[in-house]
XYZ file of N, CA, C and O in Angstrom:
732
model
N 5.655 25.804 -6.866
C 4.338 25.185 -6.947
C 4.486 23.675 -6.995
O 5.365 23.151 -7.646
N 3.580 23.002 -6.338
C 3.574 21.552 -6.347
C 2.878 21.074 -7.612
O 1.744 21.445 -7.886
N 3.578 20.266 -8.395
C 2.987 19.778 -9.641
C 1.880 18.771 -9.368
O 0.934 18.676 -10.121
N 2.029 17.997 -8.299
C 0.990 17.025 -7.964
C -0.140 17.712 -7.209
O -1.310 17.450 -7.455
N 0.197 18.600 -6.288
C -0.795 19.254 -5.454
C -1.806 20.085 -6.217
O -2.971 20.172 -5.839
N -1.393 20.692 -7.314
C -2.324 21.568 -8.031
C -3.271 20.822 -8.954
O -4.200 21.407 -9.494
N -3.057 19.517 -9.160
C -3.975 18.734 -9.988
C -5.317 18.565 -9.274
O -5.362 18.365 -8.067
N -6.381 18.605 -10.039
C -7.718 18.442 -9.484
C -8.043 16.950 -9.435
O -7.776 16.213 -10.381
N -8.634 16.506 -8.325
C -9.020 15.101 -8.163
C -10.458 14.961 -8.641
O -11.365 15.585 -8.095
N -10.677 14.144 -9.663
C -12.039 13.883 -10.125
C -12.568 12.665 -9.378
O -11.888 11.651 -9.254
N -13.781 12.780 -8.883
C -14.394 11.714 -8.102
C -15.297 10.905 -9.026
O -16.219 11.451 -9.631
N -15.053 9.592 -9.173
C -15.876 8.775 -10.065
C -17.264 8.524 -9.482
O -17.491 8.711 -8.281
N -18.170 8.078 -10.362
C -19.524 7.755 -9.921
C -19.462 6.567 -8.966
O -18.653 5.659 -9.126
N -20.304 6.574 -7.957
C -20.323 5.488 -6.992
C -19.495 5.767 -5.749
O -19.499 4.981 -4.813
N -18.759 6.879 -5.731
C -17.962 7.250 -4.568
C -18.551 8.525 -3.979
O -18.767 9.507 -4.678
N -18.828 8.488 -2.668
C -19.380 9.653 -1.971
C -18.275 10.285 -1.130
O -17.519 9.586 -0.465
N -18.217 11.613 -1.168
C -17.207 12.368 -0.426
C -17.914 13.238 0.609
O -18.920 13.878 0.312
N -17.382 13.243 1.832
C -17.879 14.175 2.847
C -16.677 14.868 3.472
O -15.648 14.238 3.718
N -16.827 16.153 3.708
C -15.735 16.983 4.205
C -16.161 17.610 5.525
O -17.154 18.329 5.580
N -15.414 17.292 6.603
C -15.682 17.880 7.918
C -14.385 18.497 8.413
O -13.501 17.777 8.875
N -14.247 19.790 8.266
C -13.022 20.463 8.684
C -11.842 19.980 7.861
O -11.813 20.145 6.648
N -10.871 19.351 8.505
C -9.693 18.840 7.813
C -9.767 17.321 7.618
O -8.766 16.672 7.401
N -10.958 16.768 7.682
C -11.157 15.332 7.552
C -11.959 15.041 6.289
O -13.085 15.483 6.148
N -11.378 14.271 5.367
C -12.043 13.907 4.115
C -12.417 12.434 4.194
O -11.557 11.585 4.408
N -13.717 12.138 4.036
C -14.197 10.751 4.062
C -14.619 10.351 2.661
O -15.359 11.072 1.997
N -14.149 9.184 2.219
C -14.533 8.633 0.918
C -15.241 7.307 1.173
O -14.719 6.439 1.859
N -16.440 7.169 0.617
C -17.227 5.949 0.783
C -17.535 5.388 -0.587
O -17.998 6.107 -1.473
N -17.274 4.098 -0.774
C -17.522 3.444 -2.055
C -17.872 1.990 -1.858
O -18.112 1.542 -0.731
N -17.870 1.222 -2.931
C -18.245 -0.188 -2.825
C -17.284 -1.029 -1.985
O -17.673 -2.050 -1.438
N -16.023 -0.623 -1.840
C -15.038 -1.390 -1.075
C -14.958 -0.968 0.390
O -14.207 -1.554 1.156
N -15.694 0.064 0.793
C -15.676 0.490 2.189
C -15.546 1.998 2.326
O -15.789 2.751 1.385
N -15.145 2.423 3.518
C -14.993 3.842 3.830
C -13.586 4.102 4.340
O -13.080 3.361 5.180
N -12.960 5.151 3.826
C -11.636 5.563 4.283
C -11.689 7.039 4.666
O -12.353 7.839 4.004
N -10.964 7.383 5.724
C -10.906 8.757 6.207
C -9.466 9.240 6.126
O -8.553 8.548 6.568
N -9.263 10.429 5.539
C -7.938 11.030 5.422
C -7.940 12.324 6.217
O -8.774 13.204 5.983
N -7.003 12.433 7.169
C -6.839 13.675 7.924
C -5.812 14.538 7.198
O -4.673 14.127 7.018
N -6.232 15.724 6.787
C -5.374 16.627 6.023
C -4.735 17.629 6.976
O -5.371 18.105 7.921
N -3.464 17.958 6.737
C -2.729 18.908 7.565
C -3.402 20.280 7.501
O -3.912 20.678 6.442
N -3.408 21.048 8.612
C -4.083 22.360 8.623
C -3.553 23.373 7.618
O -4.280 24.295 7.246
N -2.310 23.225 7.155
C -1.777 24.180 6.184
C -2.384 23.996 4.798
O -2.294 24.873 3.953
N -2.997 22.838 4.542
C -3.574 22.544 3.234
C -5.083 22.745 3.318
O -5.749 22.237 4.208
N -5.621 23.505 2.378
C -7.062 23.756 2.310
C -7.672 22.819 1.271
O -7.159 22.704 0.154
N -8.766 22.157 1.633
C -9.431 21.211 0.740
C -10.813 21.760 0.403
O -11.569 22.147 1.288
N -11.121 21.801 -0.906
C -12.424 22.295 -1.363
C -13.111 21.218 -2.189
O -12.525 20.664 -3.117
N -14.363 20.921 -1.848
C -15.166 19.912 -2.546
C -16.194 20.620 -3.408
O -16.981 21.424 -2.931
N -16.180 20.364 -4.710
C -17.116 20.964 -5.648
C -18.145 19.900 -6.029
O -17.834 18.964 -6.756
N -19.358 20.051 -5.527
C -20.414 19.046 -5.731
C -20.868 18.983 -7.185
O -21.116 17.902 -7.719
N -20.961 20.130 -7.856
C -21.476 20.146 -9.231
C -20.508 19.487 -10.214
O -20.923 18.782 -11.127
N -19.195 19.709 -10.037
C -18.204 19.125 -10.945
C -17.681 17.784 -10.452
O -16.892 17.143 -11.149
N -18.080 17.366 -9.234
C -17.602 16.126 -8.615
C -16.063 16.104 -8.579
O -15.425 15.197 -9.103
N -15.491 17.157 -7.994
C -14.032 17.257 -7.948
C -13.581 17.840 -6.610
O -14.322 18.543 -5.932
N -12.344 17.508 -6.255
C -11.720 18.013 -5.034
C -10.472 18.786 -5.443
O -9.717 18.345 -6.304
N -10.271 19.940 -4.804
C -9.087 20.745 -5.101
C -8.374 21.058 -3.789
O -8.990 21.491 -2.830
N -7.064 20.800 -3.771
C -6.228 21.111 -2.614
C -5.415 22.364 -2.930
O -4.868 22.485 -4.024
N -5.336 23.269 -1.967
C -4.582 24.501 -2.163
C -3.830 24.863 -0.890
O -4.142 24.367 0.188
N -2.844 25.744 -1.033
C -2.173 26.371 0.105
C -2.208 27.871 -0.123
O -2.455 28.341 -1.235
N -1.965 28.629 0.941
C -1.940 30.087 0.818
C -0.758 30.515 -0.045
O 0.279 29.862 -0.078
N -0.929 31.647 -0.761
C 0.158 32.170 -1.587
C 1.364 32.569 -0.738
O 2.502 32.515 -1.210
N 1.126 32.941 0.513
C 2.230 33.327 1.389
C 3.118 32.125 1.726
O 4.292 32.282 2.034
N 2.560 30.926 1.647
C 3.306 29.712 1.984
C 3.921 29.039 0.760
O 4.498 27.964 0.878
N 3.816 29.660 -0.407
C 4.303 29.009 -1.623
C 5.829 28.855 -1.634
O 6.351 28.024 -2.370
N 6.544 29.628 -0.794
C 7.995 29.490 -0.707
C 8.416 28.483 0.362
O 9.573 28.080 0.409
N 7.488 28.073 1.207
C 7.781 27.135 2.286
C 7.790 25.707 1.729
O 6.783 25.216 1.223
N 8.945 25.046 1.806
C 9.058 23.700 1.229
C 8.209 22.683 1.977
O 7.689 21.751 1.375
N 8.039 22.844 3.294
C 7.200 21.924 4.058
C 5.751 22.027 3.613
O 5.075 21.005 3.423
N 5.256 23.244 3.412
C 3.876 23.431 2.975
C 3.658 22.831 1.591
O 2.628 22.185 1.339
N 4.621 23.006 0.684
C 4.494 22.425 -0.661
C 4.505 20.899 -0.605
O 3.772 20.233 -1.325
N 5.355 20.340 0.266
C 5.415 18.885 0.406
C 4.107 18.342 0.968
O 3.591 17.320 0.499
N 3.562 19.029 1.973
C 2.286 18.598 2.555
C 1.151 18.729 1.546
O 0.207 17.928 1.557
N 1.229 19.709 0.681
C 0.217 19.935 -0.344
C 0.140 18.732 -1.288
O -0.920 18.154 -1.502
N 1.280 18.338 -1.846
C 1.300 17.201 -2.754
C 0.970 15.890 -2.058
O 0.260 15.037 -2.604
N 1.468 15.716 -0.829
C 1.199 14.487 -0.084
C -0.284 14.368 0.243
O -0.877 13.284 0.101
N -0.912 15.455 0.663
C -2.338 15.429 1.004
C -3.183 15.085 -0.208
O -4.114 14.278 -0.125
N -2.840 15.666 -1.349
C -3.577 15.377 -2.577
C -3.433 13.904 -2.946
O -4.387 13.242 -3.322
N -2.217 13.351 -2.818
C -1.980 11.951 -3.153
C -2.723 11.016 -2.203
O -3.272 9.993 -2.636
N -2.768 11.347 -0.916
C -3.482 10.511 0.049
C -4.983 10.487 -0.226
O -5.627 9.435 -0.128
N -5.540 11.647 -0.605
C -6.971 11.701 -0.933
C -7.242 10.895 -2.197
O -8.209 10.129 -2.276
N -6.386 11.020 -3.210
C -6.545 10.261 -4.456
C -6.468 8.760 -4.184
O -7.243 7.978 -4.725
N -5.513 8.336 -3.339
C -5.372 6.919 -3.009
C -6.596 6.386 -2.271
O -6.998 5.241 -2.477
N -7.191 7.218 -1.399
C -8.396 6.797 -0.683
C -9.555 6.610 -1.652
O -10.304 5.629 -1.556
N -9.702 7.515 -2.612
C -10.790 7.417 -3.589
C -10.604 6.182 -4.468
O -11.548 5.422 -4.711
N -9.377 5.938 -4.939
C -9.102 4.748 -5.746
C -9.326 3.482 -4.927
O -9.846 2.487 -5.441
N -8.952 3.515 -3.659
C -9.100 2.353 -2.789
C -10.542 1.957 -2.551
O -10.874 0.768 -2.592
N -11.412 2.926 -2.303
C -12.812 2.584 -2.043
C -13.554 2.228 -3.326
O -14.602 1.593 -3.278
N -13.004 2.622 -4.479
C -13.653 2.267 -5.744
C -13.181 0.917 -6.268
O -13.981 0.034 -6.522
N -11.864 0.736 -6.447
C -11.346 -0.501 -7.032
C -10.523 -1.335 -6.057
O -10.423 -2.543 -6.235
N -9.915 -0.732 -5.064
C -9.094 -1.443 -4.099
C -7.670 -1.639 -4.597
O -7.333 -1.315 -5.737
N -6.820 -2.165 -3.720
C -5.428 -2.420 -4.035
C -5.122 -3.883 -3.781
O -5.776 -4.536 -2.971
N -4.111 -4.393 -4.487
C -3.773 -5.811 -4.364
C -2.271 -6.008 -4.520
O -1.637 -5.369 -5.353
N -1.707 -6.880 -3.699
C -0.306 -7.276 -3.803
C -0.261 -8.797 -3.776
O -1.033 -9.435 -3.071
N 0.667 -9.369 -4.538
C 0.811 -10.816 -4.585
C 2.233 -11.188 -4.192
O 3.196 -10.585 -4.662
N 2.346 -12.179 -3.317
C 3.632 -12.685 -2.867
C 3.744 -14.155 -3.247
O 2.730 -14.857 -3.346
N 4.968 -14.615 -3.450
C 5.204 -16.008 -3.821
C 6.140 -16.638 -2.798
O 7.163 -16.063 -2.444
N 5.762 -17.829 -2.298
C 6.594 -18.576 -1.365
C 7.415 -19.568 -2.183
O 6.864 -20.447 -2.839
N 8.756 -19.405 -2.166
C 9.644 -20.250 -2.964
C 10.492 -21.089 -2.016
O 11.222 -20.540 -1.194
N 10.386 -22.406 -2.120
C 11.178 -23.303 -1.288
C 10.510 -24.663 -1.233
O 9.283 -24.756 -1.229
N 11.304 -25.716 -1.166
C 10.758 -27.069 -1.133
C 10.092 -27.306 0.215
O 10.708 -27.148 1.270
N 8.818 -27.657 0.195
C 8.069 -27.916 1.418
C 7.588 -26.668 2.128
O 6.993 -26.767 3.198
N 7.854 -25.507 1.585
C 7.425 -24.260 2.212
C 6.002 -23.947 1.779
O 5.689 -23.975 0.584
N 5.140 -23.634 2.734
C 3.733 -23.393 2.428
C 3.212 -22.178 3.175
O 3.843 -21.697 4.118
N 2.057 -21.745 2.753
C 1.327 -20.676 3.428
C -0.134 -21.083 3.455
O -0.627 -21.736 2.535
N -0.838 -20.700 4.528
C -2.262 -21.020 4.655
C -2.920 -19.983 5.549
O -2.280 -19.436 6.460
N -4.185 -19.717 5.283
C -4.953 -18.814 6.128
C -5.628 -19.666 7.198
O -6.383 -20.581 6.889
N -5.316 -19.360 8.463
C -5.892 -20.090 9.590
C -6.675 -19.109 10.451
O -6.134 -18.508 11.374
N -7.943 -18.923 10.104
C -8.772 -17.969 10.839
C -8.296 -16.544 10.591
O -8.121 -16.123 9.451
N -8.029 -15.783 11.676
C -7.563 -14.399 11.500
C -6.040 -14.285 11.371
O -5.491 -13.210 11.540
N -5.373 -15.401 11.088
C -3.911 -15.380 10.989
C -3.453 -16.038 9.695
O -4.158 -16.859 9.116
N -2.257 -15.651 9.266
C -1.607 -16.269 8.116
C -0.519 -17.183 8.659
O 0.371 -16.729 9.387
N -0.610 -18.471 8.321
C 0.349 -19.467 8.816
C 1.400 -19.693 7.742
O 1.089 -20.108 6.632
N 2.664 -19.418 8.086
C 3.766 -19.576 7.152
C 4.709 -20.670 7.640
O 5.218 -20.601 8.761
N 4.906 -21.683 6.819
C 5.879 -22.736 7.102
C 7.025 -22.496 6.132
O 6.949 -22.863 4.962
N 8.101 -21.844 6.640
C 9.176 -21.402 5.762
C 10.559 -21.790 6.279
O 11.474 -20.978 6.303
N 10.701 -23.040 6.692
C 12.008 -23.558 7.039
C 12.455 -23.352 8.465
O 13.574 -23.702 8.810
N 11.626 -22.796 9.323
C 11.972 -22.666 10.730
C 11.438 -23.889 11.473
O 10.661 -24.671 10.931
N 11.835 -24.065 12.745
C 11.389 -25.207 13.534
C 9.874 -25.181 13.739
O 9.224 -26.227 13.754
N 9.300 -23.989 13.897
C 7.864 -23.847 14.121
C 7.270 -22.973 13.031
O 7.949 -22.113 12.469
N 5.969 -23.159 12.735
C 5.325 -22.267 11.774
C 5.205 -20.845 12.344
O 5.046 -20.668 13.548
N 5.286 -19.876 11.474
C 5.166 -18.470 11.867
C 3.718 -18.039 11.634
O 3.165 -18.224 10.540
N 3.102 -17.454 12.666
C 1.728 -16.972 12.563
C 1.753 -15.443 12.485
O 2.282 -14.787 13.377
N 1.187 -14.894 11.420
C 1.146 -13.449 11.222
C -0.312 -13.006 11.297
O -1.165 -13.543 10.582
N -0.612 -12.041 12.175
C -1.980 -11.543 12.319
C -2.398 -10.767 11.085
O -1.665 -9.897 10.606
N -3.603 -11.057 10.560
C -4.141 -10.337 9.403
C -4.946 -9.148 9.929
O -5.891 -9.336 10.698
N -4.594 -7.924 9.557
C -5.345 -6.752 10.033
C -6.771 -6.738 9.490
O -7.049 -7.273 8.419
N -7.660 -6.109 10.257
C -9.049 -5.980 9.809
C -9.091 -5.070 8.585
O -8.367 -4.101 8.499
N -9.919 -5.419 7.620
C -10.028 -4.637 6.395
C -9.227 -5.214 5.248
O -9.296 -4.696 4.135
N -8.453 -6.275 5.500
C -7.669 -6.910 4.442
C -8.216 -8.297 4.155
O -8.657 -8.998 5.062
N -8.167 -8.685 2.885
C -8.524 -10.040 2.473
C -7.249 -10.732 2.030
O -6.517 -10.213 1.203
N -6.998 -11.912 2.589
C -5.804 -12.677 2.237
C -6.261 -14.027 1.704
O -7.039 -14.728 2.353
N -5.791 -14.356 0.500
C -6.098 -15.644 -0.118
C -4.789 -16.336 -0.447
O -3.836 -15.692 -0.854
N -4.762 -17.657 -0.273
C -3.573 -18.433 -0.605
C -3.963 -19.476 -1.633
O -4.892 -20.257 -1.418
N -3.267 -19.466 -2.769
C -3.483 -20.450 -3.821
C -2.143 -21.116 -4.107
O -1.285 -20.522 -4.756
N -1.954 -22.313 -3.569
C -0.698 -23.063 -3.654
C 0.433 -22.219 -3.062
O 0.512 -22.071 -1.857
N 1.301 -21.649 -3.874
C 2.449 -20.897 -3.378
C 2.258 -19.386 -3.468
O 3.162 -18.633 -3.128
N 1.098 -18.909 -3.934
C 0.854 -17.480 -4.140
C -0.051 -16.948 -3.027
O -1.142 -17.460 -2.810
N 0.417 -15.905 -2.344
C -0.381 -15.218 -1.323
C -0.877 -13.918 -1.944
O -0.085 -13.107 -2.407
N -2.201 -13.719 -1.974
C -2.786 -12.507 -2.535
C -3.387 -11.684 -1.403
O -4.265 -12.158 -0.684
N -2.919 -10.446 -1.266
C -3.391 -9.534 -0.229
C -4.152 -8.409 -0.921
O -3.621 -7.763 -1.815
N -5.411 -8.179 -0.527
C -6.203 -7.113 -1.145
C -6.970 -6.355 -0.072
O -7.302 -6.895 0.981
N -7.240 -5.089 -0.384
C -7.981 -4.234 0.535
C -8.126 -2.841 -0.034
O -7.591 -2.518 -1.102
N -8.846 -1.993 0.686
C -9.107 -0.635 0.216
C -7.981 0.328 0.575
O -7.705 1.273 -0.157
N -7.306 0.097 1.693
C -6.271 1.014 2.169
C -4.915 0.628 1.580
O -4.368 -0.434 1.883
N -4.359 1.481 0.728
C -3.091 1.202 0.044
C -1.947 1.009 1.037
O -1.126 0.106 0.890
N -1.899 1.847 2.064
C -0.822 1.761 3.043
C -0.900 0.450 3.812
O 0.111 -0.211 4.041
N -2.091 0.037 4.201
C -2.252 -1.191 4.973
C -1.900 -2.433 4.146
O -1.260 -3.362 4.650
N -2.286 -2.443 2.872
C -1.965 -3.570 1.986
C -0.450 -3.681 1.825
O 0.131 -4.762 1.965
N 0.220 -2.570 1.546
C 1.662 -2.571 1.363
C 2.417 -2.921 2.631
O 3.409 -3.655 2.599
N 1.936 -2.429 3.778
C 2.598 -2.707 5.055
C 2.497 -4.184 5.412
O 3.472 -4.796 5.846
N 1.307 -4.797 5.211
C 1.147 -6.215 5.534
C 1.957 -7.087 4.577
O 2.542 -8.093 4.991
N 2.030 -6.690 3.303
C 2.844 -7.444 2.341
C 4.320 -7.381 2.732
O 5.028 -8.391 2.685
N 4.795 -6.211 3.145
C 6.191 -6.061 3.557
C 6.481 -6.847 4.836
O 7.542 -7.455 4.974
N 5.524 -6.855 5.758
C 5.684 -7.599 7.008
C 5.744 -9.105 6.737
O 6.548 -9.817 7.334
N 4.919 -9.569 5.811
C 4.919 -10.988 5.449
C 6.222 -11.357 4.755
O 6.811 -12.402 5.027
N 6.701 -10.510 3.863
C 7.947 -10.771 3.144
C 9.128 -10.788 4.102
O 10.077 -11.545 3.927
N 9.085 -9.954 5.149
C 10.195 -9.850 6.094
C 10.354 -11.107 6.953
O 11.412 -11.293 7.561
N 9.334 -11.970 7.001
C 9.449 -13.211 7.762
C 10.598 -14.054 7.220
O 11.386 -14.624 7.970
N 10.720 -14.143 5.902
C 11.809 -14.890 5.272
C 12.117 -14.231 3.931
O 11.548 -14.594 2.905
N 13.015 -13.248 3.953
C 13.362 -12.530 2.731
C 14.022 -13.473 1.735
O 14.711 -14.411 2.127
N 13.851 -13.227 0.445
C 14.498 -14.087 -0.544
C 16.017 -13.938 -0.488
O 16.533 -12.840 -0.299
N 16.714 -15.065 -0.601
C 18.169 -15.011 -0.551
C 18.738 -15.354 -1.926
O 18.139 -16.109 -2.683
N 19.891 -14.765 -2.281
C 20.383 -14.846 -3.657
C 21.083 -16.151 -4.043
O 21.307 -16.379 -5.210
N 21.428 -17.020 -3.086
C 22.199 -18.213 -3.425
C 21.314 -19.371 -3.874
O 21.582 -20.013 -4.877
N 20.256 -19.667 -3.111
C 19.346 -20.749 -3.502
C 18.045 -20.220 -4.078
O 17.265 -20.982 -4.627
N 17.769 -18.929 -3.905
C 16.549 -18.333 -4.435
C 15.333 -18.618 -3.584
O 14.207 -18.412 -4.029
N 15.531 -19.116 -2.352
C 14.401 -19.439 -1.482
C 13.975 -18.206 -0.698
O 14.785 -17.326 -0.427
N 12.697 -18.167 -0.335
C 12.184 -17.076 0.482
C 10.807 -16.648 0.031
O 10.183 -17.279 -0.825
N 10.305 -15.568 0.619
C 9.011 -14.996 0.238
C 9.311 -13.738 -0.562
O 9.975 -12.827 -0.064
N 8.822 -13.688 -1.798
C 9.103 -12.544 -2.664
C 7.826 -12.075 -3.334
O 6.850 -12.810 -3.419
N 7.844 -10.822 -3.794
C 6.734 -10.319 -4.594
C 6.751 -11.050 -5.932
O 7.812 -11.410 -6.432
N 5.587 -11.257 -6.539
C 5.553 -11.980 -7.809
C 6.218 -11.180 -8.922
O 6.728 -11.758 -9.878
N 6.256 -9.868 -8.790
C 6.890 -9.026 -9.806
C 8.378 -8.847 -9.560
O 9.080 -8.299 -10.402
N 8.867 -9.321 -8.414
C 10.260 -9.126 -8.018
C 11.161 -10.158 -8.698
O 10.791 -11.311 -8.858
N 12.356 -9.737 -9.078
C 13.349 -10.634 -9.648
C 14.516 -10.716 -8.675
O 15.041 -9.689 -8.251
N 14.907 -11.927 -8.353
C 16.019 -12.129 -7.433
C 17.282 -12.357 -8.247
O 17.338 -13.280 -9.059
N 18.289 -11.512 -8.046
C 19.566 -11.710 -8.727
C 20.290 -12.846 -8.031
O 20.551 -12.790 -6.830
N 20.597 -13.881 -8.775
C 21.225 -15.063 -8.214
C 22.746 -14.882 -8.187
O 23.336 -14.301 -9.095
N 23.376 -15.419 -7.128
C 24.814 -15.404 -6.993
C 25.337 -16.820 -7.156
O 24.638 -17.795 -6.878
N 26.575 -16.954 -7.555
C 27.134 -18.262 -7.856
C 27.500 -19.050 -6.616
O 27.300 -20.254 -6.564
N 28.034 -18.435 -5.594
C 28.454 -19.166 -4.407
C 29.913 -19.566 -4.507
O 30.621 -19.223 -5.446
N 30.374 -20.347 -3.534
C 31.785 -20.734 -3.492
C 32.085 -21.867 -4.471
O 31.262 -22.734 -4.703
N 33.289 -21.841 -4.995
C 33.753 -22.900 -5.899
C 34.746 -23.761 -5.107
O 35.670 -23.239 -4.492
N 34.554 -25.073 -5.136
C 35.467 -25.982 -4.445
C 36.333 -26.706 -5.440
O 35.844 -27.208 -6.448
N 37.614 -26.787 -5.132
C 38.563 -27.486 -5.986
C 38.681 -26.849 -7.371
O 37.712 -26.422 -7.950
N 39.845 -26.723 -7.865
C 39.959 -26.164 -9.205
C 41.269 -26.487 -9.796
O 42.331 -26.416 -9.653
């Protein structure tokens, strides 16, 4: 049995759920997200209790793929509900002398030690704010927020010798000593 899959998802006030076949739509103050659920997983919406329950057939309880899809589907639906209600946010920090970030229309402009500035396209549905050296990425879709943060960080990963680069604000860079000359 999937420990995550068998948990019931409670839907908070202010979030509307619609179920069409294997498609679950969640609508809230932050927008609308649609989750396509695998056909092996059955989704039931209980209007009176405001809850969603994911199940699989008892015949498939020994199938590891079905159990994995069960827990994954439940987690994706939960993430969509949390996203449309409160949203997700990631913060990145640009570390380096003269290194900057700025929002230029639909693109993020990064000046991070290369000959030319790097322009990164901001996907629709995401809000990007830059305050001095901190880049804040927020949106309803957890996967999209995390993917854009990882793509931005990959432009100039933090390096351990000087500590320069783009890093998550919660990330700690282990510093290395470097070469010793003369002794």
